[in-house]
mmCIF file of C-alpha atoms and ligand atoms in Angstrom:
data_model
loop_
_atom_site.group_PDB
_atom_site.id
_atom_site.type_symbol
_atom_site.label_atom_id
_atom_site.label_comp_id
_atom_site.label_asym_id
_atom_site.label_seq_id
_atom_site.Cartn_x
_atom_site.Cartn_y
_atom_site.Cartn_z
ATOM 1 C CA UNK A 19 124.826 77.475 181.967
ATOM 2 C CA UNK A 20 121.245 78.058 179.928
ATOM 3 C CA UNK A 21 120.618 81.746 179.617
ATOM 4 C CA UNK A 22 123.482 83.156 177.227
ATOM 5 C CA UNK A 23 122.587 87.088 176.548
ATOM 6 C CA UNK A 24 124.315 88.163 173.776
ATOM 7 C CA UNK A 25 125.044 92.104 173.330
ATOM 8 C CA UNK A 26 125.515 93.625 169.590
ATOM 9 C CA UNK A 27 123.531 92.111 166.634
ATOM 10 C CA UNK A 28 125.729 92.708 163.953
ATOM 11 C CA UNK A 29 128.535 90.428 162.063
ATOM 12 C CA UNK A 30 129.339 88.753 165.417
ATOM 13 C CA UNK A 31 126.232 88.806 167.097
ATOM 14 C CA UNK A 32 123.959 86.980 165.197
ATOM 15 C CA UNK A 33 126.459 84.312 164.737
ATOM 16 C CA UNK A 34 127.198 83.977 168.094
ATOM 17 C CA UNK A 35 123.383 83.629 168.835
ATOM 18 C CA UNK A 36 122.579 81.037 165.968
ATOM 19 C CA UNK A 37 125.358 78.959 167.504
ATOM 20 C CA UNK A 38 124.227 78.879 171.178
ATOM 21 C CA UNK A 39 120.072 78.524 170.335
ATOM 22 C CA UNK A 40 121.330 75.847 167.582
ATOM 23 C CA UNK A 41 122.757 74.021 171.051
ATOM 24 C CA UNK A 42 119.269 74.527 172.613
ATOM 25 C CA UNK A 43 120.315 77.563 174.807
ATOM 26 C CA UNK A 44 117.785 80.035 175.483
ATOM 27 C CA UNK A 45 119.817 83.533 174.141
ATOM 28 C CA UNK A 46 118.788 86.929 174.700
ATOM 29 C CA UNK A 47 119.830 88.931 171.709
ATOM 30 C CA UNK A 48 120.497 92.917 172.647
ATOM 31 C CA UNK A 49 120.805 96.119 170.112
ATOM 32 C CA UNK A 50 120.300 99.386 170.731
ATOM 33 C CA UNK A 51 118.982 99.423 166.766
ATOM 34 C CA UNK A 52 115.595 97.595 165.980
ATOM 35 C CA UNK A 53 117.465 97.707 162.275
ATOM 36 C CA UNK A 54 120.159 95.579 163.815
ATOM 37 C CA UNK A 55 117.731 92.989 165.566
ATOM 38 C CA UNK A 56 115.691 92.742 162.217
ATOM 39 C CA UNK A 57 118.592 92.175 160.222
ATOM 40 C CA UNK A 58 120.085 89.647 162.518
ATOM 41 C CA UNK A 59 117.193 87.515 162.642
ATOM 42 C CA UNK A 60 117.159 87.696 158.804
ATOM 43 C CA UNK A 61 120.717 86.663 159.086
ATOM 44 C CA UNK A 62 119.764 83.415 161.146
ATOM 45 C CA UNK A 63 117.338 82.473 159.014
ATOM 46 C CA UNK A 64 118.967 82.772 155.889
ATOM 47 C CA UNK A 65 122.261 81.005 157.461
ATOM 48 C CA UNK A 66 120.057 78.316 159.152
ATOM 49 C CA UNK A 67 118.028 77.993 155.232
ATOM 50 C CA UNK A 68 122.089 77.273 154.269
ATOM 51 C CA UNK A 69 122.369 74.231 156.688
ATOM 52 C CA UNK A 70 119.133 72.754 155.620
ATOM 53 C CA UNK A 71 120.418 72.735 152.185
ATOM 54 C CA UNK A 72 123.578 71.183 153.575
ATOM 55 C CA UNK A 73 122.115 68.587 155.424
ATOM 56 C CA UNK A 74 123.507 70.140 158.995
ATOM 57 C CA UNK A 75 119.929 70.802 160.299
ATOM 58 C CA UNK A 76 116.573 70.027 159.379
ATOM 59 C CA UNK A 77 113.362 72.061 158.818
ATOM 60 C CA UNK A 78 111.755 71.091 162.454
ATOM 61 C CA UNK A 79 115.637 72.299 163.736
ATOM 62 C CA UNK A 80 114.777 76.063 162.742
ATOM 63 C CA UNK A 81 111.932 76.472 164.432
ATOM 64 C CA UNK A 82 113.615 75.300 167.738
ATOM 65 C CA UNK A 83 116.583 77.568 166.846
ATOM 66 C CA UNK A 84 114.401 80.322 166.273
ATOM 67 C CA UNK A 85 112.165 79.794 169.113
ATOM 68 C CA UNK A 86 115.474 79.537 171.154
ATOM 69 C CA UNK A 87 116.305 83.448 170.370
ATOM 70 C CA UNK A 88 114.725 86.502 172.068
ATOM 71 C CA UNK A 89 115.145 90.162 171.375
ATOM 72 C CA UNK A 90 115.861 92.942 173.457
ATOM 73 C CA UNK A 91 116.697 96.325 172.880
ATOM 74 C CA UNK A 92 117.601 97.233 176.290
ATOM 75 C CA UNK A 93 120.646 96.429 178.133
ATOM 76 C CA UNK A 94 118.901 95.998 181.250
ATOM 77 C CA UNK A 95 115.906 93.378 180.539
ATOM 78 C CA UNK A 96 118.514 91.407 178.157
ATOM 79 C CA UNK A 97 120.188 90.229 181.033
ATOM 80 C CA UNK A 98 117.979 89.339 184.229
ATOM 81 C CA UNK A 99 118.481 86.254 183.489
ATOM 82 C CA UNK A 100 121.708 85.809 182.086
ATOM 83 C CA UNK A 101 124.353 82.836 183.038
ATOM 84 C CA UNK A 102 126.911 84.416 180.557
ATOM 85 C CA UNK A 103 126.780 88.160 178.808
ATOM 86 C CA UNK A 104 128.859 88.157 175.443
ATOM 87 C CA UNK A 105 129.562 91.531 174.628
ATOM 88 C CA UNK A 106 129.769 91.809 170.901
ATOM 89 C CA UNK A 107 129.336 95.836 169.834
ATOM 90 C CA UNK A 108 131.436 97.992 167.581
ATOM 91 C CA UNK A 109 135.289 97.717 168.861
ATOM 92 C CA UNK A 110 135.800 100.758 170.743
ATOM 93 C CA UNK A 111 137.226 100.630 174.417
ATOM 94 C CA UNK A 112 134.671 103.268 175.740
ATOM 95 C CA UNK A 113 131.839 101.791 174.251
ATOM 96 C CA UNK A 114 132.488 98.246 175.560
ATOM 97 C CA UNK A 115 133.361 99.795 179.086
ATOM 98 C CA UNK A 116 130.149 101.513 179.480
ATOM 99 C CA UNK A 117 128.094 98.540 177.976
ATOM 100 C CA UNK A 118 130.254 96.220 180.519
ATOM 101 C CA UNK A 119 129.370 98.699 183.666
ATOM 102 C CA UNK A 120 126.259 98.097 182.434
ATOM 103 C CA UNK A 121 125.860 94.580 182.585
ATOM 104 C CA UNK A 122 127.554 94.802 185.733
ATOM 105 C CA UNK A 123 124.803 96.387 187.606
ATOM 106 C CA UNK A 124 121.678 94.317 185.620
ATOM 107 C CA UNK A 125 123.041 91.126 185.706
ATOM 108 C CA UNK A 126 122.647 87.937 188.315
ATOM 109 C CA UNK A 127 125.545 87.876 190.789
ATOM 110 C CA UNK A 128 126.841 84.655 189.061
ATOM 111 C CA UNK A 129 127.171 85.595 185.594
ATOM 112 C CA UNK A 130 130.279 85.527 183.640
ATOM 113 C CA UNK A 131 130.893 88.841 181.686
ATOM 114 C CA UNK A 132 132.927 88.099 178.076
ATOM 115 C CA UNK A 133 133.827 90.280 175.398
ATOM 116 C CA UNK A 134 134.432 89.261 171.574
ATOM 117 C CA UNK A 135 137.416 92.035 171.280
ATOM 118 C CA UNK A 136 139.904 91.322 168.532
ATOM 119 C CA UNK A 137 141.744 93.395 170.105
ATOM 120 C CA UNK A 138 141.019 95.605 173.472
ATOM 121 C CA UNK A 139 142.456 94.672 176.633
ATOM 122 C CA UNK A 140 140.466 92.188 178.875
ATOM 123 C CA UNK A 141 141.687 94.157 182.131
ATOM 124 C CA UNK A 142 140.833 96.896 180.799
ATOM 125 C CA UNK A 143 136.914 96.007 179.950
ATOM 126 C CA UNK A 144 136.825 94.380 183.648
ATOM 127 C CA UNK A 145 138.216 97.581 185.439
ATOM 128 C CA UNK A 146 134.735 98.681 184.690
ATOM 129 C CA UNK A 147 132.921 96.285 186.540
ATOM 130 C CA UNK A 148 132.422 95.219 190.148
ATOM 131 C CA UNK A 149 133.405 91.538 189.194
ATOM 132 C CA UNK A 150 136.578 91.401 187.022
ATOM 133 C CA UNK A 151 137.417 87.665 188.428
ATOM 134 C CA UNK A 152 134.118 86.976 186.002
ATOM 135 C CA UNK A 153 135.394 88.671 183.213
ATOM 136 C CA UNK A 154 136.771 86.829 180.238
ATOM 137 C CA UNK A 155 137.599 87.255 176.472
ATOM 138 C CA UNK A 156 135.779 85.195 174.080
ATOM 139 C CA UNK A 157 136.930 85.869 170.743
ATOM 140 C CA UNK A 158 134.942 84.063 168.210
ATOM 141 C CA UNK A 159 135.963 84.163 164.190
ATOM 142 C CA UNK A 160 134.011 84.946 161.135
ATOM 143 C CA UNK A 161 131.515 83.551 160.259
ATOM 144 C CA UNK A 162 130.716 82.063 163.649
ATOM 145 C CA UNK A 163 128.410 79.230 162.645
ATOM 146 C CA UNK A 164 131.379 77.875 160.327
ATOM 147 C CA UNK A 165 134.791 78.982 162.044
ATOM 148 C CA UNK A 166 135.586 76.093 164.638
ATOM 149 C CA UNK A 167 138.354 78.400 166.573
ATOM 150 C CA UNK A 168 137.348 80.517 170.027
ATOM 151 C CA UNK A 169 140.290 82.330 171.352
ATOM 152 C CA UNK A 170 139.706 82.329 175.072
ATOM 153 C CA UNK A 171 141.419 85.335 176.927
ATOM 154 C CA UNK A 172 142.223 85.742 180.393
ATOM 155 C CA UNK A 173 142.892 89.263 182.045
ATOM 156 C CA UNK A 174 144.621 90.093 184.925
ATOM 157 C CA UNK A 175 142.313 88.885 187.279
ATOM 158 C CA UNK A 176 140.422 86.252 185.540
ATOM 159 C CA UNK A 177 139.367 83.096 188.044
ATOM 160 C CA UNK A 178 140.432 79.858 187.209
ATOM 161 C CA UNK A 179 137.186 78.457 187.315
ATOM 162 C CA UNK A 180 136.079 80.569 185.032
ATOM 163 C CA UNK A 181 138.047 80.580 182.250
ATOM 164 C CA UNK A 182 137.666 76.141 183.089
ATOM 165 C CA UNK A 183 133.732 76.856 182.651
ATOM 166 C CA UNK A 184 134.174 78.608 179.198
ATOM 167 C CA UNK A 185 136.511 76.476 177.879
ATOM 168 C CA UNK A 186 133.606 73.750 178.759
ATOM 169 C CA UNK A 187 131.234 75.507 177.066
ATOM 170 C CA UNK A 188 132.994 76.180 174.492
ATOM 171 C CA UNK A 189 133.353 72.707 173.297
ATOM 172 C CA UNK A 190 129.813 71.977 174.718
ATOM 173 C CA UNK A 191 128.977 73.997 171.611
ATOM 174 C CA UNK A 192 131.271 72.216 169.051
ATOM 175 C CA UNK A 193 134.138 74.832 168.952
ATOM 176 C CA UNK A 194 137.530 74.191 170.182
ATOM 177 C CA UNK A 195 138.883 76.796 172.625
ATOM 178 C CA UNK A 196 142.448 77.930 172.849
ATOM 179 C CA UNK A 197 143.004 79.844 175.952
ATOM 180 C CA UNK A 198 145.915 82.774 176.012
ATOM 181 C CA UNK A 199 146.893 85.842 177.522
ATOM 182 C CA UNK A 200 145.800 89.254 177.402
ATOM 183 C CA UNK A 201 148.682 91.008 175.354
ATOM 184 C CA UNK A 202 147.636 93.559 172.293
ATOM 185 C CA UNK A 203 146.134 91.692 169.516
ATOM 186 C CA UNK A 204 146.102 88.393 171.273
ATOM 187 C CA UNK A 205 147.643 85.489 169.359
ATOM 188 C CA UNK A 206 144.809 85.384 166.109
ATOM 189 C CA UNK A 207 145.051 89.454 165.118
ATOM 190 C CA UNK A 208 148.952 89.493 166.316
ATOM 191 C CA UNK A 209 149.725 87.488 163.871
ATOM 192 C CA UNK A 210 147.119 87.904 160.906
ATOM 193 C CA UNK A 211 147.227 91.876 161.244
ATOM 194 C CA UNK A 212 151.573 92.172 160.297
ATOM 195 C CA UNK A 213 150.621 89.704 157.482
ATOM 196 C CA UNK A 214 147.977 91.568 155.677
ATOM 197 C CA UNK A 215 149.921 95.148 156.918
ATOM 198 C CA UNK A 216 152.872 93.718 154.786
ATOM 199 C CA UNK A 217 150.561 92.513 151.773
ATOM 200 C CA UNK A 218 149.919 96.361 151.396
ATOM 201 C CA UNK A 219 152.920 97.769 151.984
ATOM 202 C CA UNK A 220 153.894 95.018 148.680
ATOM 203 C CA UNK A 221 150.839 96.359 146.989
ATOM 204 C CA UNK A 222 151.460 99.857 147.312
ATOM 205 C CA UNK A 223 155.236 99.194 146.445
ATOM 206 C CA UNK A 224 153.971 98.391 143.534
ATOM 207 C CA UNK A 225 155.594 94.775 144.001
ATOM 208 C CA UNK A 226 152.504 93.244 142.029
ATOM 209 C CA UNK A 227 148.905 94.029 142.064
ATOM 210 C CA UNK A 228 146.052 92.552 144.422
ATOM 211 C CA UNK A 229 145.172 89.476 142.825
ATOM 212 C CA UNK A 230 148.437 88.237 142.460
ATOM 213 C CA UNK A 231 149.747 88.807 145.867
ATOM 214 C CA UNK A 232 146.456 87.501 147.118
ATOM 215 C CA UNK A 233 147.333 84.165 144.523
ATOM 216 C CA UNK A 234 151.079 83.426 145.567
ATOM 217 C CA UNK A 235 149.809 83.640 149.542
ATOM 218 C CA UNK A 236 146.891 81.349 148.336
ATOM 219 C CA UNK A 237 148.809 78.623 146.418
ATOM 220 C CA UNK A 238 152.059 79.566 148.349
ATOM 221 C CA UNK A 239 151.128 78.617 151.812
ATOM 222 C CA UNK A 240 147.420 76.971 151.300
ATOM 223 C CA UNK A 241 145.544 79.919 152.567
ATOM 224 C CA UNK A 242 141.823 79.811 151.874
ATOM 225 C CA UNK A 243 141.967 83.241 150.879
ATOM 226 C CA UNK A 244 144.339 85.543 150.332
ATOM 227 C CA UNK A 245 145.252 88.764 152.831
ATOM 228 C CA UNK A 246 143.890 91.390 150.840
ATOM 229 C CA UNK A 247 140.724 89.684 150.139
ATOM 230 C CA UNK A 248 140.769 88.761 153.757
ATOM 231 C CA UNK A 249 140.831 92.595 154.849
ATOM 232 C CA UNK A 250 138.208 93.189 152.712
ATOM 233 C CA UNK A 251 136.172 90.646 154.831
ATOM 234 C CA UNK A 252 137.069 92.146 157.676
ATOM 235 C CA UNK A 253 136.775 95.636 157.340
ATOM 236 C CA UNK A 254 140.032 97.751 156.607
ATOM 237 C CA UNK A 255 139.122 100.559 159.217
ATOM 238 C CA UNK A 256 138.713 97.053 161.718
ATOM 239 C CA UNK A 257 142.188 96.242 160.742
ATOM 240 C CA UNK A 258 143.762 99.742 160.967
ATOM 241 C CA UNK A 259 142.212 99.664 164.672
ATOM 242 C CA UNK A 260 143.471 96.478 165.178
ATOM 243 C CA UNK A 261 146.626 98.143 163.974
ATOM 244 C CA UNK A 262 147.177 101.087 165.865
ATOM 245 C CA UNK A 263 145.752 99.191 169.252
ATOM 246 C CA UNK A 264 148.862 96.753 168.911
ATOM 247 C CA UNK A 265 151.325 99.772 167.494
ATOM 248 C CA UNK A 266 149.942 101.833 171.193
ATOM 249 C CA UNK A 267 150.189 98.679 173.199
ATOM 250 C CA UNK A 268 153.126 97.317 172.294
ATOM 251 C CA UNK A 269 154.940 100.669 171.816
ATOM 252 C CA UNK A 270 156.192 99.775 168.749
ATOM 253 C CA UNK A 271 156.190 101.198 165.216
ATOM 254 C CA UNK A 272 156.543 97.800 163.596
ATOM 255 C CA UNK A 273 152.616 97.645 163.813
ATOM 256 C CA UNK A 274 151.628 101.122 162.371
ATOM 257 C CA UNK A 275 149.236 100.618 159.810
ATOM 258 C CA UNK A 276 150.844 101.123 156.183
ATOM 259 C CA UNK A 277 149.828 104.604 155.043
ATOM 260 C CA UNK A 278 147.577 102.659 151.906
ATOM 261 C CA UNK A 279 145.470 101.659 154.642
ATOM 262 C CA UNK A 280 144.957 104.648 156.453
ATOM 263 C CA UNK A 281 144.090 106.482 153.184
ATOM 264 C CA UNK A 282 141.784 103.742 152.146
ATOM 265 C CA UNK A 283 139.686 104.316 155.636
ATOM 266 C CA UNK A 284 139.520 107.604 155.151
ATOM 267 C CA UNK A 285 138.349 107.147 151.738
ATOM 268 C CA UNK A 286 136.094 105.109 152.647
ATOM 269 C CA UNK A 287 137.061 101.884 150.924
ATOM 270 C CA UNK A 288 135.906 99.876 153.803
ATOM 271 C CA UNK A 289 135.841 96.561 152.014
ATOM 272 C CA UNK A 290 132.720 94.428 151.222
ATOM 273 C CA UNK A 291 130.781 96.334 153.621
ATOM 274 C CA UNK A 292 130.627 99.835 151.903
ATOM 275 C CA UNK A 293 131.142 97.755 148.153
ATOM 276 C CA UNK A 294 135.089 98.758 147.547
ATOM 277 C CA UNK A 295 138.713 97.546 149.350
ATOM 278 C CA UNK A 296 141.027 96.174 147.572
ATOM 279 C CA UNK A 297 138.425 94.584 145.057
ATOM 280 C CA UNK A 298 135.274 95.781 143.707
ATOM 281 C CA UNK A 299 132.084 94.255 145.409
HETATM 282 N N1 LIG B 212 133.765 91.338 162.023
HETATM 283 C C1 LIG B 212 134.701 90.431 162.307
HETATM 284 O O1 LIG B 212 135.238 89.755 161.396
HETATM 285 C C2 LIG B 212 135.112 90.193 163.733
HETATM 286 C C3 LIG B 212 135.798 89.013 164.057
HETATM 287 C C4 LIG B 212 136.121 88.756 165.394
HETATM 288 C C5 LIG B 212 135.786 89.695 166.369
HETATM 289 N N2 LIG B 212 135.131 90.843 166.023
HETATM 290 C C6 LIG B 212 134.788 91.773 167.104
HETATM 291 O O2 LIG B 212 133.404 91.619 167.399
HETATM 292 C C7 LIG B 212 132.856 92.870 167.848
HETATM 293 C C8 LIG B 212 131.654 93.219 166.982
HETATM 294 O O3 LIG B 212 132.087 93.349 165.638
HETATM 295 P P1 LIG B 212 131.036 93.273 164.429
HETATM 296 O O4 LIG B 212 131.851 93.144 163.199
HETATM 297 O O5 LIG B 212 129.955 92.266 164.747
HETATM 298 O O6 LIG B 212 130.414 94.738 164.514
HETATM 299 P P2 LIG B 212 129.067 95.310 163.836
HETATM 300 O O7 LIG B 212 129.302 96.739 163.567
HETATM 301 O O8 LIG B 212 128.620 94.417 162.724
HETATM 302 O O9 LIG B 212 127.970 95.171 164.999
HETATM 303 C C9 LIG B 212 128.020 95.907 166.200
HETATM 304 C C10 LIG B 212 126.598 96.005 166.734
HETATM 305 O O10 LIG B 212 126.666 96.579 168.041
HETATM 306 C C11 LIG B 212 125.509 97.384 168.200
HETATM 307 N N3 LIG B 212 125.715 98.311 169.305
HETATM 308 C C12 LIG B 212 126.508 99.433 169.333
HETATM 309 N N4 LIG B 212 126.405 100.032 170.539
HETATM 310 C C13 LIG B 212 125.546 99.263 171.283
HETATM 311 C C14 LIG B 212 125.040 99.352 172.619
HETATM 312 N N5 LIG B 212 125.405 100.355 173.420
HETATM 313 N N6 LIG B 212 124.171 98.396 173.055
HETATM 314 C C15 LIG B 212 123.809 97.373 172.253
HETATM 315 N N7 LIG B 212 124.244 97.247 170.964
HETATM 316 C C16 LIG B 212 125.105 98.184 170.503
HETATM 317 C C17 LIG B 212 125.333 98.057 166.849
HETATM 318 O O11 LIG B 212 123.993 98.528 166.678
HETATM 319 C C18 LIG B 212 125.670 96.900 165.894
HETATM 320 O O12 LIG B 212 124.503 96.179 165.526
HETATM 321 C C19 LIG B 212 134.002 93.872 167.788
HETATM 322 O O13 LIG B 212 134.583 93.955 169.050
HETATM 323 C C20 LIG B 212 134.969 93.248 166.784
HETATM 324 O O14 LIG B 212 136.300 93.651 166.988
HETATM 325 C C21 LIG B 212 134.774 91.108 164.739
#
């Protein structure tokens, strides 16, 4: 595999593309939104300027890295040539099915469709394509040019030698693949999502306030971070539809999001990205 096209330049996206062109890949990065393009190449730079200072690459490196990385903002001419589509857009179901039907019809007979779901089911995604033995789940973490993890997911009708070529690449580019099945939530959100669910239920018990739940699960059990801080990362309307995908898949109210969250969302207290979660930004 050369030609990786990656779809989606936001959080994911530009990550995942700084990772394969830093592996001397030639990516194709799509957005619908020259915004999005601009801002992930900004992005790139200003993570690759944070490897220089650490030594990781050198100033020759970025040029190759950048050089490595073309934009497109059309489905279509992204991926002539690609080997492997990633499919990294915002997480809705009808979204990523039209975007896979997509790829379907523009893309080289041979190319292996993933998606970087948290949470949407892989047979799903490939019941809208032509090819859903090529269709895989590639579920990178945040931020992707740190996080070593890629949670591979196969669907229903995944070949074999596929999901044995991704787990090839995957360490071909330094991460460490852990291949599972395609159940709500996966194993990564299946278990993170309950955790953090339960850290605001506790918070809006009034069992103590953000900083020191986020504290005891920090010093407690050697978390980096704690799980309100970590929604706040993430997004809390990502992890209410993380949420309510698991609650509708699994049939079962044990994953309803606590009703904190869901006023939050509607509030608008996003997290980092709109500037207030659980914590001021
Ligand atoms: N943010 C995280 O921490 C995280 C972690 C793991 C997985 N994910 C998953 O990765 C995916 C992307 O999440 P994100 O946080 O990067 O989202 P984001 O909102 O930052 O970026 C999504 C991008 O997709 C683009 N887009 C939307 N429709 C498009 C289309 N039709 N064609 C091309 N581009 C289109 C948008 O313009 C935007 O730039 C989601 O499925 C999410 O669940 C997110």
């Amino acid at each position: 595999m050369k030609n990786i096209t990656v779809i989606g330049a936001g959080t994911m996206g530009n990550g995942i593309a700084h990772v394969f062109a830093q592996k001397g890949f030639n990516v194709h990065l799509v957005d619908t939104q020259a915004a999005a393009l601009d801002k992930a190449m900004a992005t790139i730079k200003k993570n690759i300027d944070r490897q220089i200072a650490k030594g990781i690459v050198s100033e020759e490196d970025k040029q190759r890295i950048l050089q490595n990385i073309t934009c497109f903002d059309t489905i279509e001419l992204g991926v002539q040539k690609a080997d492997l589509a990633i499919e990294a857009v915002t997480e809705n179901s009808n979204i990523k099915k039209t975007i896979f039907a997509a790829i379907d019809l523009h893309a080289p007979a041979h190319c292996i469709l993933a998606s970087n779901t948290s949470s949407i089911s892989i047979a799903e995604l490939a019941s809208a394509t032509k090819r859903p033995q090529q269709v895989i789940g590639m579920h990178f973490m945040n931020p992707v040019p740190i996080m070593k993890l890629v949670e591979i997911i196969n669907g229903a009708a995944t070949a074999n030698e596929v999901t044995e070529k991704i787990v090839s690449l995957t360490k071909a580019i330094d991460k460490i693949p852990c291949v599972v099945k395609d159940f709500p939530g996966f194993i990564a959100n299946r278990i993170l999502m309950p955790m953090i669910n339960e850290a605001i239920y506790a918070l809006s018990e009034g069992v103590s306030d953000a900083a020191t739940i986020d504290q005891i699960m920090k010093l407690g059990m050697a978390h980096p971070m704690g799980p309100l801080q970590l929604a706040d990362y993430i997004g809390l309307d990502v992890c209410k539809n993380i949420l309510v995908i698991m609650q509708e898949g699994f049939n079962n109210i044990k994953y309803a999001p606590c009703p904190l969250l869901v006023n939050m969302v509607a509030a608008g207290k996003l997290g980092i990205k709109t500037g207030e979660g659980f914590y001021k930004y």
